[in-house]
CSV table of C-alpha atoms in Angstrom, one decimal:
chain,number,residue,atom,x,y,z
A,1,MET,CA,157.4,75.1,106.9
A,2,THR,CA,157.4,72.2,109.4
A,3,GLU,CA,159.0,72.4,112.9
A,4,ARG,CA,159.6,69.7,115.4
A,5,TYR,CA,158.3,69.9,119.0
A,6,PRO,CA,159.5,67.8,121.9
A,7,VAL,CA,156.5,65.9,123.2
A,8,ALA,CA,158.0,63.2,125.6
A,9,ASP,CA,161.1,61.6,127.0
A,10,ALA,CA,161.7,58.3,125.2
A,11,GLU,CA,161.4,56.6,128.6
A,12,GLU,CA,157.7,57.6,128.8
A,13,LEU,CA,157.1,55.6,125.6
A,14,SER,CA,159.3,52.7,126.5
A,15,GLU,CA,156.5,50.1,126.1
A,16,ASP,CA,154.4,49.2,123.1
A,17,GLY,CA,150.9,50.5,123.6
A,18,SER,CA,152.1,53.5,125.6
A,19,ARG,CA,151.2,57.0,124.6
A,20,VAL,CA,151.5,60.7,125.4
A,21,ILE,CA,149.3,63.5,124.4
A,22,ALA,CA,150.9,66.9,124.0
A,23,GLU,CA,149.5,70.3,123.2
A,24,ILE,CA,151.4,72.1,120.4
A,25,LYS,CA,150.3,75.6,119.9
A,26,GLY,CA,146.7,74.9,120.8
A,27,GLN,CA,146.5,71.6,119.0
A,28,GLU,CA,146.6,68.3,120.8
A,29,ILE,CA,148.8,65.6,119.2
A,30,ALA,CA,149.2,62.1,120.5
A,31,VAL,CA,152.3,60.0,120.1
A,32,PHE,CA,151.9,56.2,120.4
A,33,ARG,CA,154.5,53.5,120.5
A,34,HIS,CA,153.5,50.4,118.5
A,35,ARG,CA,155.8,47.5,117.8
A,36,GLY,CA,158.9,49.6,118.6
A,37,GLU,CA,157.8,52.4,116.3
A,38,TYR,CA,156.3,55.8,117.1
A,39,TYR,CA,153.2,57.2,115.5
A,40,ALA,CA,151.6,60.6,116.0
A,41,LEU,CA,148.1,61.7,115.2
A,42,ALA,CA,145.7,64.5,116.0
A,43,ASN,CA,143.7,64.0,119.2
A,44,TYR,CA,140.6,64.8,117.2
A,45,CYS,CA,137.9,62.5,115.9
A,46,VAL,CA,136.6,63.5,112.5
A,47,HIS,CA,133.2,62.2,113.4
A,48,GLN,CA,132.1,64.7,116.0
A,49,ALA,CA,135.3,66.2,117.2
A,50,GLY,CA,135.8,63.9,120.2
A,51,PRO,CA,139.1,63.4,122.0
A,52,LEU,CA,140.0,60.4,119.9
A,53,CYS,CA,143.4,59.6,121.4
A,54,GLU,CA,142.1,59.4,124.9
A,55,GLY,CA,140.3,56.2,124.0
A,56,ALA,CA,141.4,52.6,124.2
A,57,LEU,CA,143.7,50.8,121.8
A,58,SER,CA,142.2,47.7,120.3
A,59,GLY,CA,142.6,45.0,117.8
A,60,ASP,CA,139.9,44.3,115.2
A,61,ILE,CA,137.6,41.6,114.3
A,62,ASP,CA,137.5,40.2,110.8
A,63,THR,CA,135.8,37.3,109.1
A,64,GLY,CA,137.5,34.0,108.4
A,65,ASP,CA,138.0,32.4,105.0
A,66,ASP,CA,134.4,31.2,104.8
A,67,GLY,CA,133.0,34.7,105.3
A,68,TRP,CA,130.9,33.6,108.3
A,69,ASP,CA,133.2,33.0,111.2
A,70,TRP,CA,134.7,35.9,113.1
A,71,VAL,CA,138.5,36.1,113.8
A,72,TYR,CA,140.1,38.5,116.2
A,73,ASP,CA,143.2,40.2,115.0
A,74,ASP,CA,145.0,41.0,118.3
A,75,GLU,CA,147.4,43.6,116.8
A,76,GLU,CA,146.3,46.5,118.9
A,77,LYS,CA,146.9,49.3,116.4
A,78,TYR,CA,143.4,50.8,116.4
A,79,ILE,CA,142.5,53.8,118.6
A,80,VAL,CA,138.8,53.7,119.5
A,81,CYS,CA,137.2,57.1,120.1
A,82,PRO,CA,135.9,57.3,123.7
A,83,TRP,CA,132.8,59.3,122.5
A,84,HIS,CA,131.2,57.1,119.8
A,85,GLY,CA,133.6,54.2,119.2
A,86,TRP,CA,134.9,55.2,115.7
A,87,MET,CA,138.2,53.4,115.0
A,88,PHE,CA,141.3,54.6,113.3
A,89,ASP,CA,144.6,52.9,112.5
A,90,ILE,CA,147.3,54.7,114.5
A,91,THR,CA,149.9,53.7,111.9
A,92,THR,CA,148.1,55.4,109.1
A,93,GLY,CA,145.4,57.6,110.6
A,94,ARG,CA,142.8,55.9,108.4
A,95,SER,CA,139.5,54.3,109.3
A,96,PRO,CA,139.6,50.6,108.8
A,97,LYS,CA,135.9,50.8,108.1
A,98,ASP,CA,135.6,53.5,105.5
A,99,GLU,CA,138.3,54.9,103.2
A,100,ARG,CA,136.6,58.3,103.2
A,101,TYR,CA,137.6,58.9,106.8
A,102,ALA,CA,141.1,59.6,108.3
A,103,VAL,CA,142.6,61.8,111.0
A,104,PRO,CA,145.8,63.8,110.5
A,105,THR,CA,149.1,62.1,111.2
A,106,TYR,CA,152.5,63.5,111.8
A,107,ASP,CA,156.1,62.4,111.5
A,108,VAL,CA,158.0,61.5,114.7
A,109,GLU,CA,161.7,61.9,115.3
A,110,VAL,CA,163.7,60.7,118.2
A,111,GLU,CA,167.0,62.3,119.2
A,112,ASP,CA,169.0,62.0,122.4
A,113,GLY,CA,166.2,60.4,124.3
A,114,THR,CA,163.6,63.0,123.3
A,115,VAL,CA,160.6,62.2,121.1
A,116,TYR,CA,159.6,65.0,118.7
A,117,ALA,CA,156.4,65.5,116.7
A,118,VAL,CA,156.9,67.2,113.4
A,119,ARG,CA,154.2,69.5,112.4
B,1,MET,CA,125.4,82.5,68.8
B,2,ALA,CA,122.9,81.1,71.2
B,3,ARG,CA,123.6,77.5,72.3
B,4,SER,CA,120.9,75.0,71.8
B,5,VAL,CA,119.8,73.5,75.1
B,6,GLU,CA,117.6,70.5,75.1
B,7,ARG,CA,115.3,70.1,78.1
B,8,ASP,CA,116.3,67.0,80.0
B,9,ARG,CA,112.9,66.6,81.6
B,10,LEU,CA,109.9,64.4,80.9
B,11,THR,CA,106.5,66.0,81.0
B,12,SER,CA,104.1,63.2,80.3
B,13,LEU,CA,104.0,59.6,81.3
B,14,GLU,CA,103.5,58.8,77.6
B,15,GLU,CA,107.2,59.7,77.1
B,16,VAL,CA,108.3,57.0,79.5
B,17,ASP,CA,109.5,53.9,77.5
B,18,VAL,CA,108.5,51.2,79.9
B,19,VAL,CA,106.5,51.3,83.1
B,20,VAL,CA,107.0,48.2,85.3
B,21,ASP,CA,105.0,47.2,88.3
B,22,ALA,CA,107.8,45.7,90.4
B,23,ASP,CA,105.3,44.3,92.9
B,24,ALA,CA,102.2,42.9,91.2
B,25,HIS,CA,100.1,40.1,92.7
B,26,ALA,CA,98.1,37.1,91.8
B,27,GLN,CA,96.0,34.8,93.9
B,28,ALA,CA,96.4,31.0,93.7
B,29,SER,CA,93.4,29.3,95.3
B,30,TRP,CA,93.8,26.2,97.4
B,31,ASP,CA,92.3,24.3,94.6
B,32,ASP,CA,94.9,25.7,92.3
B,33,ILE,CA,97.7,24.7,94.6
B,34,ARG,CA,96.3,21.2,95.2
B,35,ALA,CA,95.9,20.7,91.5
B,36,HIS,CA,99.6,21.3,91.0
B,37,LEU,CA,101.0,19.2,93.9
B,38,ASP,CA,103.6,16.7,92.8
B,39,ASP,CA,103.6,13.1,93.9
B,40,GLY,CA,104.9,12.8,97.4
B,41,HIS,CA,102.7,15.6,98.7
B,42,GLU,CA,99.5,13.5,98.6
B,43,ARG,CA,98.9,13.7,102.3
B,44,PHE,CA,98.4,17.5,101.9
B,45,GLU,CA,95.8,16.9,99.2
B,46,ARG,CA,93.8,15.1,101.9
B,47,PHE,CA,94.3,18.1,104.2
B,48,PHE,CA,93.0,20.5,101.6
B,49,GLU,CA,90.0,18.2,101.0
B,50,THR,CA,89.1,17.7,104.6
B,51,SER,CA,89.8,21.1,106.1
B,52,PRO,CA,86.7,23.3,106.1
B,53,ALA,CA,88.9,26.3,105.5
B,54,PRO,CA,92.6,25.7,104.8
B,55,GLY,CA,93.1,29.4,104.2
B,56,THR,CA,91.6,30.3,107.5
B,57,GLU,CA,93.8,27.8,109.3
B,58,MET,CA,96.8,29.5,107.7
B,59,ASN,CA,95.7,33.0,108.3
B,60,LEU,CA,94.0,33.0,111.7
B,61,TYR,CA,93.5,36.7,112.4
B,62,HIS,CA,91.6,39.0,114.5
B,63,SER,CA,90.0,40.9,111.7
B,64,PRO,CA,89.3,40.1,108.1
B,65,THR,CA,91.7,41.1,105.4
B,66,PRO,CA,90.0,43.6,103.2
B,67,THR,CA,88.6,42.2,100.0
B,68,TYR,CA,89.4,43.9,96.7
B,69,LEU,CA,87.9,47.3,96.4
B,70,TYR,CA,89.0,48.0,92.9
B,71,GLU,CA,86.0,47.6,90.6
B,72,ASP,CA,87.8,45.5,88.1
B,73,MET,CA,88.1,42.9,90.9
B,74,GLN,CA,84.4,42.7,91.4
B,75,GLY,CA,83.4,41.4,88.0
B,76,GLY,CA,80.8,38.8,87.3
B,77,GLU,CA,77.5,38.1,89.0
B,78,GLU,CA,79.0,37.4,92.3
B,79,GLU,CA,78.4,40.0,95.0
B,80,THR,CA,82.1,40.4,95.7
B,81,ALA,CA,85.3,38.8,94.7
B,82,GLY,CA,87.2,38.4,98.0
B,83,LEU,CA,90.9,38.2,98.5
B,84,TYR,CA,90.7,34.5,98.6
B,85,ASP,CA,88.4,34.1,95.6
B,86,ASP,CA,89.1,35.0,92.0
B,87,ALA,CA,92.0,37.3,91.6
B,88,LYS,CA,94.2,35.4,89.2
B,89,LEU,CA,96.6,36.6,86.7
B,90,ALA,CA,93.9,37.6,84.2
B,91,GLU,CA,92.7,40.3,86.7
B,92,THR,CA,96.3,41.3,87.4
B,93,SER,CA,97.1,41.6,83.8
B,94,ALA,CA,93.9,43.6,83.1
B,95,VAL,CA,94.5,46.0,85.9
B,96,ALA,CA,98.1,46.5,84.8
B,97,GLU,CA,97.0,47.4,81.3
B,98,ARG,CA,94.2,49.7,82.5
B,99,ILE,CA,96.5,51.8,84.7
B,100,GLY,CA,99.3,52.1,82.1
B,101,VAL,CA,101.7,49.5,83.4
B,102,ASP,CA,103.6,47.7,80.6
B,103,ALA,CA,104.9,44.8,82.6
B,104,GLY,CA,104.5,43.3,86.1
B,105,VAL,CA,106.5,41.1,88.4
B,106,VAL,CA,104.0,38.8,90.1
B,107,ASN,CA,104.1,37.9,93.7
B,108,PRO,CA,101.7,35.8,95.7
B,109,THR,CA,98.7,36.9,97.8
B,110,LEU,CA,97.5,34.2,100.1
B,111,ILE,CA,100.9,32.5,99.9
B,112,LEU,CA,102.5,35.7,101.2
B,113,ASN,CA,101.8,34.0,104.5
B,114,LEU,CA,103.8,30.8,103.6
B,115,ASN,CA,106.2,31.5,106.5
B,116,PHE,CA,103.3,31.2,109.0
B,117,VAL,CA,103.1,27.5,108.3
B,118,ARG,CA,104.6,25.5,111.1
B,119,GLU,CA,105.2,22.2,109.4
B,120,ARG,CA,108.2,22.0,107.1
B,121,ASP,CA,106.9,19.4,104.7
B,122,TYR,CA,103.6,21.3,104.4
B,123,ALA,CA,105.4,24.5,103.6
B,124,VAL,CA,107.5,22.7,101.0
B,125,ALA,CA,104.4,21.2,99.4
B,126,ILE,CA,102.7,24.7,99.2
B,127,MET,CA,105.9,26.1,97.7
B,128,GLN,CA,106.0,23.4,95.0
B,129,GLY,CA,102.3,23.6,94.2
B,130,TYR,CA,102.2,27.4,94.1
B,131,ASN,CA,105.3,27.6,91.9
B,132,ASP,CA,104.0,25.1,89.3
B,133,TRP,CA,100.7,26.9,89.3
B,134,LEU,CA,102.5,30.2,88.8
B,135,VAL,CA,104.7,28.9,85.9
B,136,SER,CA,101.7,27.5,84.1
B,137,GLU,CA,99.7,30.7,84.5
B,138,LEU,CA,102.4,33.1,83.6
B,139,ALA,CA,102.8,31.4,80.2
B,140,GLU,CA,99.4,32.8,79.3
B,141,TYR,CA,100.3,36.5,79.8
B,142,ASP,CA,102.9,38.5,77.8
B,143,ASN,CA,103.0,41.4,80.2
B,144,LEU,CA,103.7,39.4,83.4
B,145,VAL,CA,106.7,37.6,84.9
B,146,GLY,CA,107.0,36.2,88.4
B,147,ASN,CA,109.0,35.4,91.5
B,148,LEU,CA,109.1,31.8,92.6
B,149,VAL,CA,108.5,31.4,96.3
B,150,VAL,CA,110.9,29.6,98.6
B,151,ALA,CA,110.1,28.0,101.9
B,152,PRO,CA,112.7,29.2,104.5
B,153,HIS,CA,111.7,26.4,106.7
B,154,ASP,CA,113.8,24.2,104.4
B,155,PRO,CA,116.6,26.1,102.8
B,156,ARG,CA,118.1,23.0,101.1
B,157,ARG,CA,114.9,22.0,99.3
B,158,SER,CA,114.3,25.7,98.6
B,159,ALA,CA,117.6,25.8,96.8
B,160,GLU,CA,116.6,22.7,94.8
B,161,GLU,CA,113.3,24.5,93.9
B,162,VAL,CA,115.3,27.5,92.6
B,163,GLU,CA,117.4,25.1,90.5
B,164,ARG,CA,114.3,23.3,89.3
B,165,LEU,CA,112.6,26.4,88.0
B,166,ALA,CA,115.3,29.0,87.4
B,167,ASP,CA,115.4,28.4,83.6
B,168,GLU,CA,111.6,28.9,83.1
B,169,ASP,CA,111.2,31.9,80.8
B,170,ASP,CA,108.7,33.7,83.1
B,171,ILE,CA,110.5,33.2,86.4
B,172,ALA,CA,112.3,36.5,87.1
B,173,GLY,CA,113.4,36.0,90.6
B,174,VAL,CA,113.2,34.4,94.0
B,175,GLN,CA,110.6,35.5,96.6
B,176,LEU,CA,112.0,35.1,100.2
B,177,LEU,CA,109.0,36.4,102.2
B,178,GLY,CA,110.0,38.9,104.8
B,179,THR,CA,107.3,38.5,107.4
B,180,ALA,CA,107.6,35.7,109.9
B,181,LEU,CA,111.0,35.0,108.6
B,182,LEU,CA,112.8,33.6,111.6
B,183,PRO,CA,115.7,33.9,112.0
B,184,PRO,CA,116.0,37.0,109.9
B,185,ALA,CA,117.4,37.1,106.4
B,186,GLY,CA,121.1,37.5,107.3
B,187,HIS,CA,121.3,34.2,109.2
B,188,THR,CA,123.7,31.6,107.9
B,189,CYS,CA,120.9,29.0,107.5
B,190,TYR,CA,119.7,30.8,104.3
B,191,GLU,CA,123.1,30.4,102.5
B,192,PRO,CA,121.8,27.6,100.2
B,193,ILE,CA,119.0,29.9,99.0
B,194,TYR,CA,121.4,32.8,98.3
B,195,GLU,CA,123.8,30.4,96.6
B,196,ALA,CA,121.1,29.1,94.3
B,197,ALA,CA,119.8,32.5,93.5
B,198,ALA,CA,123.2,33.9,92.7
B,199,ALA,CA,124.2,30.9,90.7
B,200,ASN,CA,121.2,31.4,88.5
B,201,ASP,CA,121.4,35.2,88.3
B,202,LEU,CA,118.0,35.6,90.0
B,203,PRO,CA,117.4,38.6,92.3
B,204,VAL,CA,115.9,37.9,95.7
B,205,SER,CA,112.7,39.8,96.4
B,206,MET,CA,111.4,40.2,99.9
B,207,HIS,CA,107.7,40.9,100.4
B,208,THR,CA,106.1,41.5,103.7
B,209,SER,CA,102.5,40.7,104.6
B,210,GLY,CA,100.1,42.6,106.9
B,211,ALA,CA,97.5,39.9,107.7
B,212,GLY,CA,97.6,37.0,110.0
B,213,MET,CA,99.2,35.9,113.2
B,214,LYS,CA,102.9,35.8,112.9
B,215,PRO,CA,105.9,35.4,115.2
B,216,PHE,CA,107.7,38.3,113.6
B,217,PRO,CA,107.7,41.3,113.7
B,218,GLU,CA,106.5,41.1,117.3
B,219,GLN,CA,104.6,44.3,117.1
B,220,SER,CA,102.0,42.4,115.2
B,221,PHE,CA,100.8,40.5,118.3
B,222,TRP,CA,99.5,43.7,119.9
B,223,ALA,CA,97.9,45.2,116.8
B,224,GLU,CA,94.2,45.0,117.4
B,225,THR,CA,93.2,45.8,113.9
B,226,TYR,CA,94.4,45.1,110.4
B,227,ALA,CA,95.0,48.8,109.9
B,228,GLU,CA,97.3,49.0,112.9
B,229,ASP,CA,99.2,45.9,111.8
B,230,HIS,CA,99.4,47.0,108.2
B,231,VAL,CA,101.0,50.4,109.1
B,232,THR,CA,103.8,49.1,111.2
B,233,GLN,CA,104.7,45.6,110.2
B,234,HIS,CA,105.8,46.1,106.6
B,235,PRO,CA,108.6,48.6,107.4
B,236,PHE,CA,109.5,46.9,110.7
B,237,ALA,CA,110.0,43.5,109.0
B,238,HIS,CA,112.1,45.1,106.3
B,239,MET,CA,114.2,47.0,108.7
B,240,VAL,CA,115.1,43.9,110.6
B,241,ASN,CA,115.8,41.9,107.5
B,242,VAL,CA,117.8,44.6,105.8
B,243,SER,CA,119.9,45.1,108.9
B,244,SER,CA,120.4,41.4,109.3
B,245,LEU,CA,121.5,41.0,105.7
B,246,LEU,CA,123.9,43.9,105.7
B,247,LEU,CA,125.4,43.7,109.1
B,248,GLY,CA,125.7,39.9,108.7
B,249,GLY,CA,127.7,40.5,105.5
B,250,VAL,CA,125.5,38.7,103.0
B,251,PRO,CA,126.2,41.2,100.2
B,252,GLU,CA,129.9,40.8,100.7
B,253,ARG,CA,129.6,37.0,100.4
B,254,PHE,CA,127.3,37.2,97.4
B,255,PRO,CA,128.5,40.3,95.6
B,256,GLY,CA,126.4,39.7,92.5
B,257,LEU,CA,123.2,39.1,94.3
B,258,THR,CA,120.4,41.7,94.2
B,259,PHE,CA,117.7,42.3,96.8
B,260,VAL,CA,114.4,44.0,96.2
B,261,PHE,CA,112.2,45.2,99.1
B,262,GLN,CA,108.4,45.4,98.4
B,263,GLU,CA,105.2,46.7,99.9
B,264,ALA,CA,106.5,49.2,102.5
B,265,GLY,CA,107.0,52.4,100.5
B,266,ILE,CA,110.3,54.1,100.8
B,267,GLY,CA,109.9,56.5,103.7
B,268,TYR,CA,111.7,54.3,106.1
B,269,VAL,CA,114.8,53.8,103.9
B,270,PRO,CA,116.8,57.0,104.5
B,271,TYR,CA,116.3,56.6,108.3
B,272,LEU,CA,117.4,53.0,108.1
B,273,LEU,CA,120.5,53.5,106.0
B,274,ARG,CA,121.8,56.3,108.1
B,275,ARG,CA,121.3,54.3,111.3
B,276,LEU,CA,123.1,51.3,109.6
B,277,ASP,CA,126.1,53.5,108.7
B,278,THR,CA,126.2,54.9,112.2
B,279,ALA,CA,126.2,51.5,113.7
B,280,TYR,CA,128.9,50.4,111.3
B,281,HIS,CA,131.2,53.1,112.6
B,282,GLU,CA,130.2,53.1,116.3
B,283,LEU,CA,130.1,49.4,116.7
B,284,GLY,CA,132.7,48.5,114.1
B,285,PRO,CA,134.0,45.4,115.7
B,286,GLU,CA,130.5,43.9,115.5
B,287,VAL,CA,130.5,44.3,111.7
B,288,PRO,CA,133.6,42.5,110.6
B,289,ALA,CA,132.0,41.1,107.5
B,290,LEU,CA,131.7,44.5,105.7
B,291,PRO,CA,134.9,46.3,104.5
B,292,ASP,CA,132.6,49.2,103.3
B,293,PRO,CA,129.7,51.0,105.0
B,294,PRO,CA,126.3,49.4,104.5
B,295,SER,CA,125.0,52.2,102.4
B,296,GLU,CA,127.6,51.4,99.7
B,297,TYR,CA,126.3,47.8,99.4
B,298,VAL,CA,122.8,49.2,99.3
B,299,ALA,CA,123.7,51.6,96.5
B,300,ASP,CA,125.1,48.6,94.5
B,301,SER,CA,122.5,45.9,94.9
B,302,PHE,CA,119.4,46.9,97.0
B,303,TYR,CA,116.2,48.2,95.4
B,304,TRP,CA,113.2,49.7,97.1
B,305,CYS,CA,109.6,49.4,95.7
B,306,THR,CA,107.6,52.6,96.0
B,307,GLN,CA,104.2,51.4,96.8
B,308,PRO,CA,102.4,52.5,98.9
B,309,LEU,CA,103.2,56.2,98.4
B,310,GLY,CA,100.3,57.7,100.3
B,311,HIS,CA,98.6,60.9,99.4
B,312,THR,CA,101.5,62.6,97.7
B,313,ALA,CA,99.5,65.4,96.1
B,314,GLU,CA,99.4,67.1,99.5
B,315,THR,CA,103.1,68.1,99.2
B,316,PRO,CA,104.4,66.8,95.9
B,317,ARG,CA,107.9,68.0,96.4
B,318,HIS,CA,108.4,66.0,99.5
B,319,LEU,CA,108.2,62.7,97.5
B,320,ALA,CA,110.8,64.0,95.1
B,321,TRP,CA,113.1,64.8,98.0
B,322,LEU,CA,112.5,61.4,99.5
B,323,VAL,CA,113.4,59.7,96.3
B,324,GLU,CA,116.6,61.8,96.2
B,325,LEU,CA,117.5,60.6,99.7
B,326,VAL,CA,116.9,57.0,98.8
B,327,GLY,CA,118.7,57.3,95.5
B,328,PRO,CA,116.7,57.3,92.2
B,329,GLY,CA,119.0,54.5,90.9
B,330,ASN,CA,117.7,52.2,93.6
B,331,VAL,CA,114.0,53.0,93.4
B,332,MET,CA,111.5,50.8,91.5
B,333,PHE,CA,107.9,51.9,90.8
B,334,ALA,CA,105.5,49.4,92.1
B,335,ALA,CA,101.7,49.5,91.6
B,336,ASP,CA,100.8,46.5,93.8
B,337,ALA,CA,98.1,45.7,91.2
B,338,PRO,CA,95.5,44.6,91.8
B,339,HIS,CA,95.5,45.0,95.5
B,340,PRO,CA,93.3,47.7,97.0
B,341,ASP,CA,96.1,50.0,98.1
B,342,PHE,CA,97.6,50.2,94.6
B,343,ASP,CA,99.4,53.2,93.2
B,344,THR,CA,99.0,54.4,89.6
B,345,PRO,CA,102.2,55.3,87.7
B,346,GLU,CA,101.2,59.0,87.9
B,347,GLU,CA,101.4,58.9,91.6
B,348,LEU,CA,105.2,58.6,91.3
B,349,PHE,CA,105.8,60.1,87.9
B,350,ASP,CA,104.0,63.4,88.5
B,351,ARG,CA,106.0,64.1,91.7
B,352,VAL,CA,109.5,63.3,90.3
B,353,ARG,CA,109.4,64.3,86.6
B,354,ALA,CA,110.4,67.9,87.2
B,355,HIS,CA,112.9,67.1,89.9
B,356,PHE,CA,115.0,64.5,88.1
B,357,GLY,CA,116.5,64.1,84.6
B,358,ALA,CA,114.8,61.9,82.0
B,359,GLU,CA,117.2,59.1,82.5
B,360,ALA,CA,116.6,58.9,86.3
B,361,VAL,CA,112.8,59.0,85.9
B,362,GLU,CA,112.9,56.3,83.2
B,363,ALA,CA,115.0,54.2,85.6
B,364,MET,CA,112.7,54.4,88.5
B,365,MET,CA,109.5,54.0,86.4
B,366,GLY,CA,110.7,50.8,84.7
B,367,LYS,CA,114.3,50.5,83.6
B,368,ASN,CA,115.6,49.5,87.0
B,369,ALA,CA,113.1,46.7,87.2
B,370,MET,CA,113.8,45.7,83.6
B,371,ASP,CA,117.5,45.3,84.5
B,372,VAL,CA,117.1,43.6,87.8
B,373,TYR,CA,114.4,41.1,86.7
B,374,ASP,CA,115.9,40.8,83.2
B,375,ILE,CA,112.6,41.7,81.5
B,376,ALA,CA,113.0,41.8,77.8
């Protein structure tokens, strides 16, 4: 059965790119605000258990139509693990590099100015 | 009632359908190449005629390359048949037959050093002369096909060369030599070569070479002996080229194109692939061209030739484990016939036959090469 846990005042997450990291019964969960929406994922990198959500948010580089040139996608929706640089999409929890890898994600609810993580 | 269980293991090399040497060799002499030069390359005929030793000028080196040690290479009344003397397809074909190889994919010997040539037109002339010699020679031997060489000095004319010869029955692939290949294989400048190979369904083989002064890999400059150079430069050159191809995204741009890496054994491969996958994740933004990890492209379209295997009888199981790490579907037996560090088919077969099922063993002994080089 899932429960919801208050992790932040909405004011703390008033800007895109802001985040809080809360400990819920021994597990750290981060809540990010991105393009007006909230996304929660475990503060845990599946590579070597690093504190994933303490890293920087980043866009990603892709190749252009010709396959040679590089194009920067500046939508900063990727959390970059501060230990080894592995990247995950905060909106899905998935690695953009390898479909085999993902970190757990959680639903987020907002009610009366409080942001809740549902676990 | 007892169930009937068939043993899915081969016990004798005689049970293997086809053994292919994915890296056989033949030597074109300078006279052979000169005799096949097209009009337009006349000025190089004069060079060949007037140079006291055109091979030496190409292969300036601090120690002599070993001559053939194998007794089949020392026929006739001559005291020895050196690497730059007679070792043509007749000898390659004979050695293949003698050691139990059904078919061989022929690569150059002296022309392994084509990339060392500085002058672009000279490299193009050698490319054309060697390739026409190869095509004419291959027609004489049922058990041999060959890779045409390209001159990376001139990717455009190399692509034209691929188009010119791709339909020859005995041309099985393109040889883009790995040593002294600057810039390395993933650079955009080689796109015409890959386009031509892909358009003609020809695999790209990359062979390295251990002799001669070369600008890459740089370790070669400080090797005092042929032995020292030979140990390090084959895997180092492959590691740089494989990394460049994969991280540069070439397999993503040419998804049907197959690569074969020759002459360095397979010991370096597991190490390399795991490092590539690690780099892919840890430095992800630097690898935008690949939507999947490098090892997945390798599994699809990269092949590794086994020779030289070393002294595998010391710990036979280790070779089986190594093949498992590399992936039996991506391994090709290579004898390197008739060069003096050749492996017999038993050297691989005896170590893997009990470890893998019959299908996997058949694949690595010959079927993989039959498929990639489209050998009938």
